[in-house]
Coordinates of C-alpha atoms in Angstrom, one line a residue:
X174 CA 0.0 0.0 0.0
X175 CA 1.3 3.6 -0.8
X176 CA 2.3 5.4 2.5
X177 CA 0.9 8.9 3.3
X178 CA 3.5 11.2 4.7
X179 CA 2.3 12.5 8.0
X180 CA 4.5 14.8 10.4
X181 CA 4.1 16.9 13.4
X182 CA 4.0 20.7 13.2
X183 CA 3.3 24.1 15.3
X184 CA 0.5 25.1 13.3
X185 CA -2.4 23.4 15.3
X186 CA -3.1 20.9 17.8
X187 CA -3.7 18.1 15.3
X188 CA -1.2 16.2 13.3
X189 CA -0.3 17.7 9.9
X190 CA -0.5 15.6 6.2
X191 CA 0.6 16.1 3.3
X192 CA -2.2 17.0 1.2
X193 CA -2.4 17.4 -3.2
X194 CA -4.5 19.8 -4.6
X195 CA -5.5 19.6 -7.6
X196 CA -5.8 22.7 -10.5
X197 CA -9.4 20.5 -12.0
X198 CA -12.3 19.5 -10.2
X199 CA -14.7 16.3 -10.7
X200 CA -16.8 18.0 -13.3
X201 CA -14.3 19.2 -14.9
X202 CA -14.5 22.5 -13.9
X203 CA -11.1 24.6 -13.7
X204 CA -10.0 26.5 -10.6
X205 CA -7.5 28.8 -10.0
X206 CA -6.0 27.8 -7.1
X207 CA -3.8 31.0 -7.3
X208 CA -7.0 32.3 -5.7
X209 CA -7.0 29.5 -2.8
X210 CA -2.9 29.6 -2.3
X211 CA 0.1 31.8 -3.7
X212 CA 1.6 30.2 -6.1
X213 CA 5.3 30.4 -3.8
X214 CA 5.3 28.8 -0.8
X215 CA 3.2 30.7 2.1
X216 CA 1.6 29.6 5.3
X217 CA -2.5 30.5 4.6
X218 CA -4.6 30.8 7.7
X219 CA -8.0 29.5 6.7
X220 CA -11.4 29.8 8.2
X221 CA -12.3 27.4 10.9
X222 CA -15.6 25.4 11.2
X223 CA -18.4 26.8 13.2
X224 CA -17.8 25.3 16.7
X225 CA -14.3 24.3 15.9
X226 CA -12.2 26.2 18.4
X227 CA -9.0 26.4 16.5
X228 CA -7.9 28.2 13.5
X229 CA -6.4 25.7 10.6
X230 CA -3.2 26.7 8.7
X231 CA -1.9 25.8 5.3
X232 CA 2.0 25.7 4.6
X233 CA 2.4 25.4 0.6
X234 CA 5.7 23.1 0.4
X235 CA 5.9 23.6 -3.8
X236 CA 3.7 24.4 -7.1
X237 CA 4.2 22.0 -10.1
X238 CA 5.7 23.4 -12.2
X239 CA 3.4 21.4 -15.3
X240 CA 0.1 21.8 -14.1
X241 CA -0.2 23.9 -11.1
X242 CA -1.1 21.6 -8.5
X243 CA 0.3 22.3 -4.8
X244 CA 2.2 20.6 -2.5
X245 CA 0.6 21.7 0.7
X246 CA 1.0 20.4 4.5
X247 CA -2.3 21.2 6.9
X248 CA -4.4 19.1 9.5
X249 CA -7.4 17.1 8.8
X250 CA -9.1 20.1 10.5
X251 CA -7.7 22.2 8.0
X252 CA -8.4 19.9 4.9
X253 CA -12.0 19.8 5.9
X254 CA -11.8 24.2 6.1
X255 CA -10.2 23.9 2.8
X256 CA -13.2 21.7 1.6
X257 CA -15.9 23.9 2.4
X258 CA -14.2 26.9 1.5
X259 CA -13.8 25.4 -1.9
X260 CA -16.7 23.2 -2.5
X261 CA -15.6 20.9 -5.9
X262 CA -12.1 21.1 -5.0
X263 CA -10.2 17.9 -5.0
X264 CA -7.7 17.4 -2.3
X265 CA -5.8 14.0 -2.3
X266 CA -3.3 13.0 0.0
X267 CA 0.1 12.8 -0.9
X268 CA 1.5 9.2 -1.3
X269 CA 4.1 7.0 -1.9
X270 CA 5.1 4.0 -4.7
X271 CA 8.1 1.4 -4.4
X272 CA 10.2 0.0 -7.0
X273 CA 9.0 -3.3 -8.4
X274 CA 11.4 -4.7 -8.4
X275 CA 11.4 -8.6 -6.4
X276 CA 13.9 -8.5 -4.0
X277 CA 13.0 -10.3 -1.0
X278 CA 13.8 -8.2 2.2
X279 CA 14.8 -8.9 6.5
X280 CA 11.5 -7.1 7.7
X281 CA 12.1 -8.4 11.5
X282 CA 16.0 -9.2 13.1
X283 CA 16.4 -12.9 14.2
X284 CA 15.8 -12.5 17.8
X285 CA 17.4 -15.3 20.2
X286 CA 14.2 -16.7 20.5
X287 CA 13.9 -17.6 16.9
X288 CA 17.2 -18.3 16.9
X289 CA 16.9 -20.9 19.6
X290 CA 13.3 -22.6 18.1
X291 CA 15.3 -23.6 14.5
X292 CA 18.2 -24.7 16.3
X293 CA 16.3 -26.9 18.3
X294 CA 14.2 -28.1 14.9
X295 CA 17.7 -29.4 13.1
X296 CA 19.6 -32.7 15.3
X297 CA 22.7 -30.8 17.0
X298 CA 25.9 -32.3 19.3
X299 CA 25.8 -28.2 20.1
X300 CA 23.5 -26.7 22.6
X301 CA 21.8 -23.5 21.1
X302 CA 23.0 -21.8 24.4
X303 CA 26.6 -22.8 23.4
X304 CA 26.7 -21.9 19.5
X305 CA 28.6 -18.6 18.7
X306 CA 25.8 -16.0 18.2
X307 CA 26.8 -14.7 14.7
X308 CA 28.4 -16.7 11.1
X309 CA 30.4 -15.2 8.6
X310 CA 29.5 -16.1 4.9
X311 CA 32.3 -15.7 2.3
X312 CA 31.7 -14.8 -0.9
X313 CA 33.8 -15.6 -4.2
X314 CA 33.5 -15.6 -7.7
X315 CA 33.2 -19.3 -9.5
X316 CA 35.3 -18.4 -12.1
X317 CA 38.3 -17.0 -10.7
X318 CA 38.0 -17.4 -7.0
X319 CA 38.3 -14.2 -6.1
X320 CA 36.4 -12.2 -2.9
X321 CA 33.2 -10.6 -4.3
X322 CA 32.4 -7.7 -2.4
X323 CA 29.1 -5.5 -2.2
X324 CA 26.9 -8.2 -3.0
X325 CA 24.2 -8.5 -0.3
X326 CA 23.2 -11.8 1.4
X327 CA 19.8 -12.7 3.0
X328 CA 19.3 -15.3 5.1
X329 CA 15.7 -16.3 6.2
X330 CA 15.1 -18.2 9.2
X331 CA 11.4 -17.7 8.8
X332 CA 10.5 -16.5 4.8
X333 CA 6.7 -16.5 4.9
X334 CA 7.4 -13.8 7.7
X335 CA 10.4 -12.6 6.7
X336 CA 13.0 -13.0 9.7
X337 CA 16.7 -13.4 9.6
X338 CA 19.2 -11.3 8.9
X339 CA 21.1 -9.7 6.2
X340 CA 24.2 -7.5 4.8
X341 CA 27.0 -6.5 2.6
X342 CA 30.0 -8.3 1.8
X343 CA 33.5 -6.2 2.6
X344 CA 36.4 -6.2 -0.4
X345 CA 37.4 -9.6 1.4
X346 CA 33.9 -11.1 0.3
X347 CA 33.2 -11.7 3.7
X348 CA 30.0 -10.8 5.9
X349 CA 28.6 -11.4 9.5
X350 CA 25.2 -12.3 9.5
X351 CA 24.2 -10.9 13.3
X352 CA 22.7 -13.4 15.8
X353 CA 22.6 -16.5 13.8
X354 CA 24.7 -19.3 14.5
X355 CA 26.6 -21.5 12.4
X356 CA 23.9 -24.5 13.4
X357 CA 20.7 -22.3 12.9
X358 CA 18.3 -23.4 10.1
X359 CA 17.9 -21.4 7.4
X360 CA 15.0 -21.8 5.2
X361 CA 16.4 -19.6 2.2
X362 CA 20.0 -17.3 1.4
X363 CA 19.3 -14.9 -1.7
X364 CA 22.7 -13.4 -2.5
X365 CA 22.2 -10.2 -4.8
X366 CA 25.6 -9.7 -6.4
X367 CA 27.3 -6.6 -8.0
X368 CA 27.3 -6.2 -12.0
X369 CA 28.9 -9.2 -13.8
X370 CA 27.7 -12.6 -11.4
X371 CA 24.1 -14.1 -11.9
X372 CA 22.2 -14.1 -8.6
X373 CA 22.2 -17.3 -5.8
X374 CA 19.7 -18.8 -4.0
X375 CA 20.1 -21.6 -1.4
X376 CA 17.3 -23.3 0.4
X377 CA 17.0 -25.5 3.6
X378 CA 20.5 -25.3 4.7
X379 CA 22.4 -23.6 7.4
X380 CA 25.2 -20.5 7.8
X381 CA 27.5 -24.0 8.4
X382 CA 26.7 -26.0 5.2
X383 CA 27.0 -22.7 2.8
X384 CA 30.0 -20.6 4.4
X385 CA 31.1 -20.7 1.4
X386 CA 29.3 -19.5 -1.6
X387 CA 30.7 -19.3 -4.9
X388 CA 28.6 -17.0 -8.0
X389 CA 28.7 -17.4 -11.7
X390 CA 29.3 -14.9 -14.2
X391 CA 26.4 -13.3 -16.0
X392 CA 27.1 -13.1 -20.2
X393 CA 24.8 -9.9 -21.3
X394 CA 25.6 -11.5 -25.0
X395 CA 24.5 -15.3 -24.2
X396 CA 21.8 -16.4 -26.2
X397 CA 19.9 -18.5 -24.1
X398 CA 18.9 -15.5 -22.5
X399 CA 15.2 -14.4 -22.4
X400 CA 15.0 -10.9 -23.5
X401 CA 17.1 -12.5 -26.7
X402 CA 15.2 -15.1 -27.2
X403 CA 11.9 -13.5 -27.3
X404 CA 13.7 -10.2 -29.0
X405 CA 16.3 -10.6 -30.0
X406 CA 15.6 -10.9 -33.8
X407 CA 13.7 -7.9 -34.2
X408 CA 15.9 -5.1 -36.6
X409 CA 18.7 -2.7 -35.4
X410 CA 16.3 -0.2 -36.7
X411 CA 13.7 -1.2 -34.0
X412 CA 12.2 2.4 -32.2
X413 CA 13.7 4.6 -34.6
X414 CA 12.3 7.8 -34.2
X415 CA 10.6 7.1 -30.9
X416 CA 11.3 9.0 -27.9
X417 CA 10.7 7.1 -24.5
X418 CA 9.9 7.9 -20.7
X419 CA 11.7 6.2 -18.1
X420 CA 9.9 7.7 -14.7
X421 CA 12.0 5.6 -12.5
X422 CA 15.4 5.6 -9.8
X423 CA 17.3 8.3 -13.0
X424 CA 19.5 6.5 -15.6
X425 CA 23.0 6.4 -16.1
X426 CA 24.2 8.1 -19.4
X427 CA 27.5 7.1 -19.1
X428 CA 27.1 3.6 -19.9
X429 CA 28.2 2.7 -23.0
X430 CA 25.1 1.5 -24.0
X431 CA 22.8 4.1 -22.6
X432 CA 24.3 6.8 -24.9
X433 CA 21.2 7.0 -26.5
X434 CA 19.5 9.0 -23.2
X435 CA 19.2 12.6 -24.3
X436 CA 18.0 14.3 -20.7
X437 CA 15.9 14.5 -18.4
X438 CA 15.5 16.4 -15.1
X439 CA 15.9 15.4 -11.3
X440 CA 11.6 15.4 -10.2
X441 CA 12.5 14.8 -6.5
X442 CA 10.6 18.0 -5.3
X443 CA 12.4 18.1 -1.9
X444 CA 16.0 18.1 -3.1
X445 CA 15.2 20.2 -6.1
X446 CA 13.8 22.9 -3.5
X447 CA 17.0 22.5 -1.6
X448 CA 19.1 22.9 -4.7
X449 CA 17.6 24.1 -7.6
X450 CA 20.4 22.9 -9.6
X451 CA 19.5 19.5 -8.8
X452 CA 17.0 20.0 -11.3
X453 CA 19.4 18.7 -14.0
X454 CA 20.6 15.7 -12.0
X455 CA 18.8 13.0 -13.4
X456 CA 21.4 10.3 -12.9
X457 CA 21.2 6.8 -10.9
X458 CA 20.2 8.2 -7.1
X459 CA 22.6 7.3 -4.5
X460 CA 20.9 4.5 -2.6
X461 CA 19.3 1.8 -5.1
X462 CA 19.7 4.0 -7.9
X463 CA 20.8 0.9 -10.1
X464 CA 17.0 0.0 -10.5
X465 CA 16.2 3.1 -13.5
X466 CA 19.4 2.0 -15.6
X467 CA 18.3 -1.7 -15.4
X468 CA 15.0 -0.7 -16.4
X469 CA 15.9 1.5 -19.0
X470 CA 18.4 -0.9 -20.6
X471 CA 16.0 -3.3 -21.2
X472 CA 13.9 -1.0 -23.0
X473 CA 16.5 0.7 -25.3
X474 CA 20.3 -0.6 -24.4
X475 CA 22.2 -0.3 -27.9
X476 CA 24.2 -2.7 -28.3
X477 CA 27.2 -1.0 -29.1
X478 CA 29.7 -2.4 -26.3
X479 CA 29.1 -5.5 -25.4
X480 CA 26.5 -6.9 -27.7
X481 CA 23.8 -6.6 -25.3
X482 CA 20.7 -5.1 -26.9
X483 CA 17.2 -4.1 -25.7
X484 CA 14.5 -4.0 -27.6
X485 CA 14.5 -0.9 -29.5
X486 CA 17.9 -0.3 -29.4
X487 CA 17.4 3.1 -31.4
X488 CA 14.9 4.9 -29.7
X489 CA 15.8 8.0 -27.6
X490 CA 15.4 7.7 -23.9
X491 CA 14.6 10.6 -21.5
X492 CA 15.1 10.0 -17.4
X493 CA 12.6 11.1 -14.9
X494 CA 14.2 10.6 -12.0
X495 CA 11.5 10.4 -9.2
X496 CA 13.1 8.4 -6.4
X497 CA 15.3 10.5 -3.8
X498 CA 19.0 9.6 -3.1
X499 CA 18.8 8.9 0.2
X500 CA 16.9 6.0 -0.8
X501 CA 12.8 5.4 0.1
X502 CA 10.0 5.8 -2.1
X503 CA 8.6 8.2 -4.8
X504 CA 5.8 10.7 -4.2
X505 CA 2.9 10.7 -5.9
X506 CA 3.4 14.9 -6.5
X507 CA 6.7 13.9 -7.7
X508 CA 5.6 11.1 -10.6
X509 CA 2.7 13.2 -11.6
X510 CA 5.0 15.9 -12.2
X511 CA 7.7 13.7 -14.4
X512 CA 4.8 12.3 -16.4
X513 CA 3.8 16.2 -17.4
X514 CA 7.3 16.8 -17.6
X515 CA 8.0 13.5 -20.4
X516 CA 4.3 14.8 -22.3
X517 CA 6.1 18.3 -22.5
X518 CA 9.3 16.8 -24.1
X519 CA 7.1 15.4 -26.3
X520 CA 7.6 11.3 -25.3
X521 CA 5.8 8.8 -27.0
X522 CA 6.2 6.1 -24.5
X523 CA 6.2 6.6 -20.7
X524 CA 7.5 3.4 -18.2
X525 CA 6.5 3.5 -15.0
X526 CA 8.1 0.2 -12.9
X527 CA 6.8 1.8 -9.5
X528 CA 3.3 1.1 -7.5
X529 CA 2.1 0.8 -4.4
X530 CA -2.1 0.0 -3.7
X531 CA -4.6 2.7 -3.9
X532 CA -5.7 4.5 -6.4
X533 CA -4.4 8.2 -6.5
X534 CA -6.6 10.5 -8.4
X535 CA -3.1 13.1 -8.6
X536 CA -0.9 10.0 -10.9
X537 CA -4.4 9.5 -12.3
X538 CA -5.0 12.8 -13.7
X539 CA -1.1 13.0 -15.2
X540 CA -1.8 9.4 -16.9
X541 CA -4.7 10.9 -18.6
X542 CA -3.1 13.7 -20.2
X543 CA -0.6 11.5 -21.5
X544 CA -3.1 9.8 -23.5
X545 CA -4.8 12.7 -24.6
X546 CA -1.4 13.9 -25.9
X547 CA -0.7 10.9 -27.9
X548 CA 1.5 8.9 -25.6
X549 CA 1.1 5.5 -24.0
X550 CA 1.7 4.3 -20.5
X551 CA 2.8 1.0 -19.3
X552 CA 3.0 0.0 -16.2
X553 CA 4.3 -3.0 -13.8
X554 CA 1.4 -5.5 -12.1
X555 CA 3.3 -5.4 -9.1
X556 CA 4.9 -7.9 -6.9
X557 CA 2.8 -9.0 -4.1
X558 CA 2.6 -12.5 -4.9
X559 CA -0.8 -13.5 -6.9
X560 CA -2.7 -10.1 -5.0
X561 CA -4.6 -7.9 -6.8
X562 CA -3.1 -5.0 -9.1
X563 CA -1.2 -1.9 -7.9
X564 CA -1.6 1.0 -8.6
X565 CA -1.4 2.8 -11.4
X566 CA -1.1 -0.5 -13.4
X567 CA -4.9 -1.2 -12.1
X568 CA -5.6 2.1 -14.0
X569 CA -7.8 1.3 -16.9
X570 CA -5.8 3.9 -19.1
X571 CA -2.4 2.3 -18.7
X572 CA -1.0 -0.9 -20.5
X573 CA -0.4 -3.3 -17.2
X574 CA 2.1 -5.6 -17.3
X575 CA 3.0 -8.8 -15.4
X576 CA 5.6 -10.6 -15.3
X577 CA 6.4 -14.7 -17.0
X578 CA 9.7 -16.3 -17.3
X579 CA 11.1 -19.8 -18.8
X580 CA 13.1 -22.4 -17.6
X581 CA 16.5 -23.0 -18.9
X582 CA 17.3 -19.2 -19.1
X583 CA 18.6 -19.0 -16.0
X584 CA 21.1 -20.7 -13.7
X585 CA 19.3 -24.1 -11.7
X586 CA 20.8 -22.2 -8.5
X587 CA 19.7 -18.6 -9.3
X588 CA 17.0 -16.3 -7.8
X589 CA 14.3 -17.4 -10.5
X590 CA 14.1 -21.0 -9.5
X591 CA 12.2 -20.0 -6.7
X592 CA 9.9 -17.2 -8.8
X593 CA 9.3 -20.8 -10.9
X594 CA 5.2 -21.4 -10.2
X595 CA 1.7 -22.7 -11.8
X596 CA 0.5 -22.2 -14.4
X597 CA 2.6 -23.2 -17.1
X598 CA 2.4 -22.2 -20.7
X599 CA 4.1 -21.4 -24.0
X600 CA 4.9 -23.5 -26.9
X601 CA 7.2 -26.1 -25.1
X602 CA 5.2 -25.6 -21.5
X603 CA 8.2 -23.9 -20.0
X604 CA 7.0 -20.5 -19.8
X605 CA 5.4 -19.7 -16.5
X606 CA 3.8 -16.7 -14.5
X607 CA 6.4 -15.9 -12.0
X608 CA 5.0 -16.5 -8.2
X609 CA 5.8 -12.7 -7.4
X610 CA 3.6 -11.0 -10.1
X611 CA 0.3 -9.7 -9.8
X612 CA -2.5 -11.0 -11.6
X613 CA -6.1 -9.8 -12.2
X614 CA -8.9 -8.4 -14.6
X615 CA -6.8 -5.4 -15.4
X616 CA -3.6 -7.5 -16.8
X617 CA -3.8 -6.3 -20.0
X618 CA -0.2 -8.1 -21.5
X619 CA 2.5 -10.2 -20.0
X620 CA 6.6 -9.6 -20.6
X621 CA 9.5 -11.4 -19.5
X622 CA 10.4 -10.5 -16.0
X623 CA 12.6 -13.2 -14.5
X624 CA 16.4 -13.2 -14.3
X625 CA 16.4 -10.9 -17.1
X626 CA 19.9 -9.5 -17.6
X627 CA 20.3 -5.8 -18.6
X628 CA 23.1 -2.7 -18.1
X629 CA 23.7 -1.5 -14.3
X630 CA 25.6 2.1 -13.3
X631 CA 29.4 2.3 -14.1
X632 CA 29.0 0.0 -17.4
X633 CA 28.0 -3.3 -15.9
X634 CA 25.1 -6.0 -16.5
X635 CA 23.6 -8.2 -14.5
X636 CA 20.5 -10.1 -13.8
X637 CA 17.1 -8.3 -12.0
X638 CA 13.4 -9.9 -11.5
X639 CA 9.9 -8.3 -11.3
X640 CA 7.1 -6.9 -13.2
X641 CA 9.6 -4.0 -13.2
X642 CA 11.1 -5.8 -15.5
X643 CA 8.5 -6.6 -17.6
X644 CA 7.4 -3.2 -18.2
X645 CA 10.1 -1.7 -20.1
X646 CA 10.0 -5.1 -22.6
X647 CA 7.1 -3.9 -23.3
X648 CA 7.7 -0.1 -23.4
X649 CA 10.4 -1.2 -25.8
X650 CA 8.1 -3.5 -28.1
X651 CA 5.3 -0.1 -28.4
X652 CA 8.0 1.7 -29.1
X653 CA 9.4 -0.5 -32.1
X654 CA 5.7 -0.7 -33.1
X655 CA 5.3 2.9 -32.9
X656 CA 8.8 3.4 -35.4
X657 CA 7.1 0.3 -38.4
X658 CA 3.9 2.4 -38.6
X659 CA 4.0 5.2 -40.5
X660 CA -0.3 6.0 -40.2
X661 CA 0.3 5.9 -35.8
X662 CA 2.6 8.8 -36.4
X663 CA 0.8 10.7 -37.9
X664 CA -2.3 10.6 -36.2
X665 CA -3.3 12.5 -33.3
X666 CA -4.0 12.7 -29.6
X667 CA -6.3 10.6 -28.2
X668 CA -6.5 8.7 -30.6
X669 CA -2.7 7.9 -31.3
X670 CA -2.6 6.7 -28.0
X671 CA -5.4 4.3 -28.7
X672 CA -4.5 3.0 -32.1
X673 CA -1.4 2.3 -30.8
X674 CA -2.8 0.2 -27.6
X675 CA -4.7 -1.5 -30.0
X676 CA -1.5 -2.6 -32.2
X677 CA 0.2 -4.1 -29.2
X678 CA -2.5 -5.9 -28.4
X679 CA -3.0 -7.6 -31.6
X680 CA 0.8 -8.7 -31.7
X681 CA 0.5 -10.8 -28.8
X682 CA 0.4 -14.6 -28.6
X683 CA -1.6 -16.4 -25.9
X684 CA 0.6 -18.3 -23.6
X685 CA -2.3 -20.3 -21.9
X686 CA -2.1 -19.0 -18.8
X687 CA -5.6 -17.4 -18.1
X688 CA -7.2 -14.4 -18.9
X689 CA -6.2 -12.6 -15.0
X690 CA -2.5 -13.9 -16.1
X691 CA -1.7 -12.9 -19.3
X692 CA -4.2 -10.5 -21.0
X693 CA -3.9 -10.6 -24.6
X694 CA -0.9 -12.6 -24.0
X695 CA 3.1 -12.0 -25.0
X696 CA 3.6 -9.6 -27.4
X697 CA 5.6 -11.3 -30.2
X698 CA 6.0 -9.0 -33.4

């Protein structure tokens, strides 16, 4: 679910939140809110309730700078003033989306507790009371031995509620996984590496029985690969002429595949208001900041260094760099703001591998004048495990995508195997509907989200799963289907938009997986 940013102020009794308001009302009916707020930041004192003994304040945190919608930060008291004073006005709260990425996470530290219930479930000569408190895990590289350092390990003593414990190997490959002993059972270790190694997963071991873990090297060129297989045939030409959107964690230019992204802009309000020359910082943020480049390569990577291509490996991309550097999530201001922002610069295509869970009338809004200016807008199912859509795939007006993958295109020891799950489809029955995605009514198409290798910050590749994955796939197949017809150019609007909807949906291929699975199907052009 997207979190709504609350925090305590002076300005009443009550706690403040983050509030939108927007410049249109439900009947469509424009305000101008420059006669509700100043259009620079300002503290507005509005009109209490009668019998409300307080007097509500307004702090206006920013204006977009698209559309004219505020930022502002009041109490529900103050909402409700704002409401009355205003009647039509729509006031959302402001919320927040995640990366889709499927990276399972350490939500609660082992505690000695749990510690001492899995020792006791494996046979031991140790007592639990007796077992050193922590293990070290060492880390190498299968090829050339070598410590691998800054991959992260995961160890679950309890997966279905996420327990255990988790961190980064130093440059000796090592790391100390805190109060788990060598003994203690471990249901599952996910090691995410750096660029260059294929991801590991171990199940039903323990700290003892995998000290030692040793990572393949991931070949961006390999042809077994899914992204190739599926793609991989379609012309160095594909997405001439095409422009896409990557509203996402920013993009690294400097890859030497990436040279194809030709701006941007930095849409995290709160540095940009800090700094207004972050504005033009739209590269990888500082704390999970590989995500966008991932993401971005699989939609458009060229080729040119390594052989690795993405699907329309000559179409422009633009960055929209939404998520902060200090890590966290993106506000729903924020990616409203870079969706305005990618219309404006005229994109034809606009990816968007974030969600969260409720609808949010302020993305909403942004989505729907993408489509009445032509462009389309796919977005990832989420990854909550078979739940319902997030949101704004769930949108009606976007292209939602979840996520399938195929044995034999990953390592038997890699992440996937465990993303591996019912039903089963394609031609050969290898093709599957990865246990993380989403499903539902609003799945419009499926893309290839498991273990699917694409470019990472400094001029690396390596291997990512989630619907966020499968998004850009398909970005990157509208976008080659956008550059082979001539009569979707030219038209207009509206109408552009859906013509081109329409197109992808009539290149796909059922899988046999079931209408809330698949949609249409895989596009295959």
């Amino acid at each position: 679910m997207p979190k709504t940013n609350s925090a305590s102020t002076n300005t009443s009794k009550s706690k403040t939140t983050r509030y939108i308001i927007l410049p249109v009302d439900g009947y469509g009916k424009a305000v101008d809110l420059n006669e509700i707020v100043s259009a620079k930041p300002a503290t507005v004192t509005l009109a209490a309730r009668p019998g409300v003994d307080i007097s509500p304040k307004m702090q206006v945190i920013a204006t977009s700078s698209t559309n004219g919608s505020r930022l502002v930060e009041m109490s529900s008291e103050g909402e409700l003033s704002l409401r009355l004073k205003v009647p039509g006005l729509r006031v959302v709260p402001e919320v927040f989306y995640h990366r889709l990425w499927h990276r399972p996470k350490i939500e609660k530290p082992v505690t000695n507790k749990s510690k001492a219930a899995g020792t006791r479930a494996r046979v031991s000569t140790m007592s639990a009371a007796a077992t050193p408190a922590n293990s070290t895990i060492t880390v190498t590289s299968a090829q050339s031995g070598k410590p691998v350092s800054d991959a992260m390990v995961v160890a679950f003593t309890d997966f279905a509620n996420r327990v255990g414990a988790q961190g980064k190997t130093g440059a000796n490959g090592k790391v100390v996984l805190s109060q788990i002993s060598p003994r203690q059972a471990l249901e599952r270790i996910y090691v995410y590496p750096p660029s260059g190694f294929w991801d590991l997963l171990i199940q039903g071991t323990t700290a003892a029985q995998s000290s030692s873990l040793k990572l393949r090297t991931a070949d961006p060129t390999d042809a077994t690969l899914l992204l190739h297989q599926l793609y991989g045939k379609l012309p160095g030409t594909a997405g001439q002429g095409v422009t896409i959107a990557i509203v996402d964690t920013g993009i690294d230019g400097n890859h030497p595949d990436l040279k194809n992204v030709t701006g941007g802009q930095n849409c995290v309000g709160s540095e940009v208001r800090a700094n207004p020359a972050a504005k033009n910082d739209w590269r990888p943020a500082k704390v999970e900041g590989e995500h966008g480049t991932h993401v971005a390569g699989i939609a458009a990577a060229q080729g040119k260094a390594n052989g690795f291509r993405g699907v329309s490996p000559t179409a422009e991309l633009r960055a929209y760099r939404v998520f902060p550097d200090a890590g966290g999530d993106a506000s729903n201001f924020d990616i409203a703001n870079a969706i305005d922002l990618a219309v404006a610069d005229k994109c034809d295509v606009i990816n968007l591998s974030l969600g969260g869970g409720d609808k949010d009338q302020a993305v909403e809004d942004a989505i729907d004048r993408a489509l009445a200016a032509g462009a389309v807008v796919v977005a990832a199912a989420g990854n909550d495990s078979r739940q319902p859509v997030s949101y704004p795939a769930a949108l009606p007006e976007c292209v939602c995508v979840s996520a399938m993958g195929r044995r034999g295109t990953f390592p038997k020891d890699s992440v996937g195997v465990g993303d591996i799950d019912k039903p089963s489809g394609g031609p050969s029955g290898n093709d599957f509907v990865a246990g993380f995605s989403n499903i539902g009514s609003e799945v419009d198409v499926t893309g290839p989200g498991v273990e699917i290798v694409s470019t990472l910050p400094g001029g690396g590749y390596g291997p990512m799963s989630g619907t966020s994955m499968a998004s850009p796939a398909v970005t990157g197949i509208v976008a080659y289907l956008l550059s082979a017809n001539a009569a979707i150019r030219q038209a207009k609007g509206a109408e552009r938009s859906r013509k081109l909807k329409d197109l992808l949906y009539k290149s796909c291929k059922l899988e046999n997986f079931g209408r809330k699975f698949e949609g249409f199907g895989l596009p295959s052009p």
